[in-house]
Amino acid sequence: MTREPENTGSSDALVRFDNVRKSFRTARGRRQQALDGFSMSIPRGSIVGLLGPNGSGKTTALKTLLGLVRPDSGTVHAFGHPLPQDQRHVAGRMGALIEGPAFNASLTGEHNLRLIGELHGAGAAEVSEVLELVGIAHAARRAYSGYSLGMKQRLGVAGALISGPELLVLDEPMNGLDPEAVRDMRELLKRLRDERGMTVVVSSHILAEVELVSDWVTIVRNGRVICDAGISELISRGTEHLVVRLHDTVAERAVAILERNGHTLTRTAGPRGTDELRMAAPQPPAYAPDVLKLLTSQDVYPRELLVEAVSLEDIYVAAVRAADAAAKDVSLDHR
Ligand SMILES: Nc1ncnc2c1ncn2[C@@H]1O[C@H](COP(=O)(O)OP(=O)(O)OP(=O)(O)O)[C@@H](O)[C@H]1O
Ligand SMILES: [Mg+2]
């Protein structure tokens, strides 16, 4: 089941960023605008995917939430508290893994967690519980230095969970994980949401990593949010396509027949000597029999008819292009 929480900025938003700006001074003395009017909210009980290319400001945004970076202007609220003024009131309610885990290499995973746990009043039982939860209980007594990258990431998530947070903040937790471990991580995040009512924000620069787990997607580029929407709303913004795959020798005729009958299509090379004719259609499954009938009535027999699902990747690319085009317009206006 996909939950679609309202992201209206009501009290259901656990976190709100409003027009946050933050610049850093680079080594060459120039100013780098990391957040440039960044606004987003995190709906309670949801998994939010914070997506954006390298350097777009994801880590900086998450750091402002954790009190690790102080905004130049704008406001950040978590659990209704203004940050960073009220950071200490909310610190215990958030667990975070930012820019990779930092553990003592010579200690075991369990020992490392015990040390973190002490800061939060968590004991051996909680340590065992989180180790179990992230699936590395079997390696609890091994030295951290011998952990694989995936095990280190999992231990990092365990560290973020040890305080029993309501909000889990994970910066690129899937980095370096193999496909199976990425799937495990997704399952874990869903379990935390469903069984513990946790709210999760997870950043990534790879869409596919978070696409299958997020209820909500926030796309950031150049320090500002260019797209902020529920997954099903995003999907409904795209258009499905009906794809007719046929032998390339009959493609020409098929194109002529379809165009004569008012269909608009694009033609591309398909696999193994086929061509693919792609037609935008609001409801491709309903559309398919008519297309098939039309073609076969004129002795053109497709090999396959496929309904191409809307890909979030297309939507992502479209949002980035639209934002770039808008930015170009603004800079032209200012010349
Ligand atoms: N402490 C810092 N000093 C100087 N510049 C910084 C600092 N932190 C971030 N920046 C700059 O701010 C911009 C945003 O960086 P940030 O780390 O937030 O991006 P990101 O989206 O997390 O990127 P990535 O996907 O590579 O992790 C970048 O241009 C970065 O170089
Ligand atoms: Mg980052």
Coordinates of C-alpha atoms in Angstrom, one line a residue, residues 13-320:
A13 CA 4.4 18.3 8.7
L14 CA 7.0 17.1 11.2
V15 CA 9.6 19.3 9.6
R16 CA 9.4 22.5 7.6
F17 CA 12.1 24.4 5.8
D18 CA 11.1 27.9 4.7
N19 CA 13.2 29.8 2.2
V20 CA 16.5 28.7 3.8
R21 CA 19.7 30.2 2.5
K22 CA 23.2 29.1 3.3
S23 CA 26.5 30.0 1.6
F24 CA 30.0 28.7 2.4
R25 CA 33.2 30.4 1.7
T26 CA 35.3 28.2 -0.5
A27 CA 39.1 27.8 -0.2
R28 CA 39.5 30.4 -3.0
G29 CA 37.6 32.9 -0.9
R30 CA 34.5 32.8 -3.2
R31 CA 31.0 32.3 -1.8
Q32 CA 29.3 29.0 -2.7
Q33 CA 25.5 29.2 -2.3
A34 CA 24.6 25.7 -1.0
L35 CA 21.0 26.5 -0.1
D36 CA 19.3 29.2 -2.2
G37 CA 15.7 29.6 -0.9
F38 CA 15.2 26.0 0.1
S39 CA 11.7 25.1 1.2
M40 CA 10.2 21.7 1.9
S41 CA 8.2 19.9 4.4
I42 CA 8.4 16.4 5.7
P43 CA 4.9 14.8 6.3
R44 CA 4.6 12.8 9.5
G45 CA 4.6 9.0 9.1
S46 CA 6.0 9.1 5.5
I47 CA 9.2 8.2 3.8
V48 CA 10.5 11.2 1.9
G49 CA 13.1 10.8 -0.8
L50 CA 15.4 13.9 -1.1
L51 CA 16.8 13.6 -4.5
G52 CA 19.3 15.7 -6.3
P53 CA 22.6 15.6 -8.2
N54 CA 26.0 16.0 -6.4
G55 CA 26.5 19.3 -4.8
S56 CA 22.8 20.3 -5.0
G57 CA 22.5 20.9 -1.3
K58 CA 21.0 17.7 0.2
T59 CA 23.6 17.2 2.9
T60 CA 23.6 20.9 3.8
A61 CA 19.8 20.9 4.2
L62 CA 19.9 17.8 6.4
K63 CA 22.7 19.3 8.5
T64 CA 20.6 22.4 9.2
L65 CA 17.9 20.1 10.5
L66 CA 20.4 18.5 12.9
G67 CA 21.9 21.8 14.0
L68 CA 25.2 21.0 12.3
V69 CA 24.9 24.0 9.9
R70 CA 23.3 27.3 10.8
P71 CA 21.3 28.9 8.0
D72 CA 22.1 32.5 6.9
S73 CA 18.4 33.2 6.6
G74 CA 15.0 31.5 6.4
T75 CA 13.6 29.2 9.1
V76 CA 13.6 25.5 9.9
H77 CA 11.1 24.0 12.3
A78 CA 11.0 20.4 13.6
F79 CA 8.2 19.1 15.8
G80 CA 6.9 22.7 15.9
H81 CA 10.2 24.0 17.4
P82 CA 12.3 26.6 15.7
L83 CA 15.8 25.6 14.9
P84 CA 18.6 25.9 15.8
Q85 CA 17.2 27.8 18.9
D86 CA 15.3 24.8 20.2
Q87 CA 17.7 22.1 19.0
R88 CA 18.2 20.6 22.4
H89 CA 14.4 20.1 22.7
V90 CA 14.2 18.0 19.5
A91 CA 17.7 16.3 19.4
G92 CA 16.5 13.2 21.2
R93 CA 13.6 12.8 18.8
M94 CA 15.8 12.6 15.7
G95 CA 18.3 9.9 14.7
A96 CA 20.7 10.6 11.9
L97 CA 23.3 9.1 9.6
I98 CA 25.1 11.9 7.8
E99 CA 28.0 11.5 5.4
G100 CA 28.7 7.9 6.4
P101 CA 29.1 6.4 9.8
A102 CA 32.0 7.3 12.1
F103 CA 32.9 4.4 14.4
N104 CA 35.9 3.2 16.3
A105 CA 37.6 0.7 13.9
S106 CA 39.2 -1.4 16.6
L107 CA 36.0 -2.0 18.6
T108 CA 33.2 -4.5 17.7
G109 CA 30.0 -3.3 16.1
E110 CA 28.2 -4.0 19.4
H111 CA 30.7 -2.2 21.5
N112 CA 30.5 0.9 19.2
L113 CA 26.7 0.9 19.6
R114 CA 26.9 0.5 23.3
L115 CA 29.0 3.7 23.5
I116 CA 26.5 5.6 21.4
G117 CA 23.6 4.0 23.4
E118 CA 25.1 5.3 26.6
L119 CA 24.6 8.9 25.4
H120 CA 20.9 8.2 25.0
G121 CA 20.3 6.0 28.0
A122 CA 20.0 2.9 25.9
G123 CA 21.4 -0.4 27.2
A124 CA 22.3 -3.9 26.0
A125 CA 18.7 -4.8 25.2
E126 CA 18.3 -1.8 22.8
V127 CA 21.7 -2.5 21.2
S128 CA 20.7 -6.1 20.5
E129 CA 17.3 -5.0 19.2
V130 CA 18.7 -2.5 16.7
L131 CA 21.4 -4.9 15.5
E132 CA 18.7 -7.4 14.9
L133 CA 16.6 -4.8 13.1
V134 CA 19.2 -3.9 10.6
G135 CA 20.2 -7.5 10.0
I136 CA 23.8 -7.6 11.4
A137 CA 23.3 -9.3 14.7
H138 CA 25.5 -12.1 13.4
A139 CA 28.4 -9.7 13.1
A140 CA 27.9 -7.9 16.4
R141 CA 31.0 -9.3 18.0
R142 CA 33.3 -8.7 15.0
A143 CA 35.7 -5.7 14.9
Y144 CA 34.3 -2.8 12.9
S145 CA 37.5 -2.7 10.8
G146 CA 36.5 -6.0 9.3
Y147 CA 33.1 -4.9 8.3
S148 CA 32.1 -4.7 4.6
L149 CA 30.8 -1.4 3.3
G150 CA 27.2 -2.7 3.5
M151 CA 27.7 -3.8 7.1
K152 CA 29.1 -0.4 8.0
Q153 CA 26.1 1.4 6.5
R154 CA 23.8 -0.9 8.4
L155 CA 25.6 -0.3 11.6
G156 CA 25.3 3.4 10.9
V157 CA 21.6 3.1 10.6
A158 CA 21.6 1.0 13.8
G159 CA 23.4 3.9 15.5
A160 CA 20.8 6.3 14.2
L161 CA 18.0 4.1 15.6
I162 CA 19.5 3.5 19.1
S163 CA 17.8 6.5 20.7
G164 CA 14.3 5.3 19.4
P165 CA 13.8 8.4 17.3
E166 CA 10.5 9.6 15.7
L167 CA 12.4 11.0 12.8
L168 CA 15.1 9.2 11.0
V169 CA 17.5 11.3 8.8
L170 CA 19.6 9.2 6.5
D171 CA 22.0 10.9 4.1
E172 CA 22.8 8.6 1.2
P173 CA 22.4 5.4 3.2
M174 CA 22.4 3.3 0.1
N175 CA 25.8 4.5 -1.0
G176 CA 28.0 1.6 -2.0
L177 CA 25.4 -1.1 -1.2
D178 CA 24.9 -4.0 -3.6
P179 CA 21.4 -4.4 -5.1
E180 CA 20.3 -6.9 -2.5
A181 CA 21.4 -4.7 0.3
V182 CA 19.6 -1.7 -1.3
R183 CA 16.5 -3.8 -1.3
D184 CA 17.0 -4.8 2.4
M185 CA 17.5 -1.2 3.3
R186 CA 14.2 -0.3 1.5
E187 CA 12.4 -3.1 3.4
L188 CA 13.9 -1.9 6.7
L189 CA 12.7 1.7 6.1
K190 CA 9.2 0.5 5.2
R191 CA 9.1 -1.6 8.4
L192 CA 10.2 1.4 10.5
R193 CA 7.4 3.5 9.0
D194 CA 4.7 0.8 9.2
E195 CA 5.5 -0.9 12.5
R196 CA 7.0 2.0 14.4
G197 CA 5.2 4.9 12.8
M198 CA 8.6 6.5 12.1
T199 CA 9.0 9.4 9.7
V200 CA 12.1 8.9 7.4
V201 CA 13.9 11.3 5.2
V202 CA 16.4 9.6 2.9
S203 CA 18.7 11.4 0.5
S204 CA 20.1 10.1 -2.7
H205 CA 21.5 11.2 -6.1
I206 CA 20.2 8.0 -7.6
L207 CA 16.5 8.0 -8.3
A208 CA 16.1 4.2 -8.6
E209 CA 17.3 3.8 -5.0
V210 CA 14.5 5.8 -3.4
E211 CA 11.8 5.5 -6.1
L212 CA 10.4 2.2 -4.7
V213 CA 10.4 3.3 -1.1
S214 CA 9.3 6.9 -1.0
D215 CA 5.8 8.2 -0.4
W216 CA 7.0 11.6 -1.2
V217 CA 9.7 12.9 -3.5
T218 CA 11.5 16.2 -3.2
I219 CA 13.9 17.1 -5.9
V220 CA 16.6 19.6 -5.2
R221 CA 18.8 21.4 -7.6
N222 CA 21.2 24.3 -7.1
G223 CA 20.1 24.6 -3.5
R224 CA 16.4 24.9 -4.2
V225 CA 13.5 22.5 -4.5
I226 CA 12.3 22.1 -8.0
C227 CA 9.7 19.4 -7.5
D228 CA 7.9 18.3 -4.3
A229 CA 5.1 15.8 -4.6
G230 CA 3.6 12.5 -3.6
I231 CA 4.7 9.5 -5.7
S232 CA 1.3 8.7 -7.2
E233 CA 0.8 12.4 -8.1
L234 CA 4.2 12.4 -9.8
I235 CA 3.4 9.3 -11.7
S236 CA 0.0 10.7 -12.8
R237 CA 1.8 13.7 -14.2
G238 CA 3.5 11.5 -16.7
T239 CA 2.0 9.9 -19.7
E240 CA 2.0 6.2 -20.4
H241 CA 2.9 4.9 -23.8
L242 CA 1.7 2.1 -25.9
V243 CA 4.6 0.5 -27.7
V244 CA 4.1 -1.6 -30.9
R245 CA 7.1 -3.7 -31.5
L246 CA 7.3 -5.2 -35.0
H247 CA 9.8 -6.5 -37.6
D248 CA 11.7 -3.6 -39.1
T249 CA 10.7 -4.6 -42.6
V250 CA 7.0 -3.8 -41.9
A251 CA 7.6 -0.7 -39.7
E252 CA 7.3 1.7 -42.6
R253 CA 3.9 0.4 -43.6
A254 CA 2.7 0.4 -39.9
V255 CA 3.7 4.0 -39.5
A256 CA 1.8 5.0 -42.6
I257 CA -1.3 3.1 -41.5
L258 CA -1.2 4.6 -38.0
E259 CA -0.5 8.1 -39.1
R260 CA -3.3 7.9 -41.7
N261 CA -5.6 7.1 -38.9
G262 CA -4.7 10.1 -36.8
H263 CA -2.1 8.5 -34.4
T264 CA 1.0 10.5 -33.5
L265 CA 4.0 8.3 -32.9
T266 CA 7.8 8.1 -32.7
R267 CA 9.9 5.3 -34.2
T268 CA 13.0 3.9 -32.7
A269 CA 15.1 0.7 -33.2
G270 CA 14.0 -2.1 -30.9
P271 CA 15.9 -5.3 -30.0
R272 CA 16.7 -8.1 -32.5
G273 CA 15.7 -6.7 -35.8
T274 CA 12.6 -4.9 -34.6
D275 CA 11.4 -1.4 -34.6
E276 CA 9.3 0.2 -31.9
L277 CA 6.5 2.6 -32.5
R278 CA 5.7 4.6 -29.4
M279 CA 2.4 6.4 -28.9
A280 CA 1.4 8.6 -26.0
A281 CA -2.0 7.4 -24.7
P282 CA -4.0 8.3 -21.6
Q283 CA -5.1 4.7 -21.2
P284 CA -2.9 2.4 -23.3
P285 CA -4.5 -0.9 -22.3
A286 CA -7.9 0.4 -23.6
Y287 CA -6.1 1.8 -26.7
A288 CA -4.2 -1.4 -27.6
P289 CA -7.0 -3.5 -29.2
D290 CA -7.9 -0.7 -31.6
V291 CA -4.4 -0.3 -32.7
L292 CA -4.0 -4.1 -33.1
K293 CA -7.2 -4.4 -35.1
L294 CA -6.2 -1.5 -37.4
L295 CA -2.8 -3.0 -38.2
T296 CA -3.9 -6.6 -38.6
S297 CA -6.8 -5.6 -40.9
Q298 CA -4.1 -4.4 -43.3
D299 CA -1.9 -7.4 -42.9
V300 CA 0.7 -5.9 -40.5
Y301 CA 1.2 -8.2 -37.6
P302 CA 3.1 -6.8 -34.6
R303 CA 5.3 -9.0 -32.5
E304 CA 4.4 -7.4 -29.3
L305 CA 2.3 -4.7 -27.8
L306 CA 3.6 -3.2 -24.6
V307 CA 2.4 -0.7 -22.2
E308 CA 5.3 1.4 -21.1
A309 CA 4.8 2.6 -17.5
V310 CA 5.6 6.2 -16.6
S311 CA 9.1 6.3 -15.3
L312 CA 9.9 8.6 -12.5
E313 CA 13.2 9.1 -14.3
D314 CA 11.5 10.9 -17.1
I315 CA 9.6 13.0 -14.6
Y316 CA 12.9 13.8 -12.8
V317 CA 14.7 14.7 -16.1
A318 CA 11.7 16.9 -17.1
A319 CA 11.7 18.7 -13.8
V320 CA 15.4 19.4 -14.0

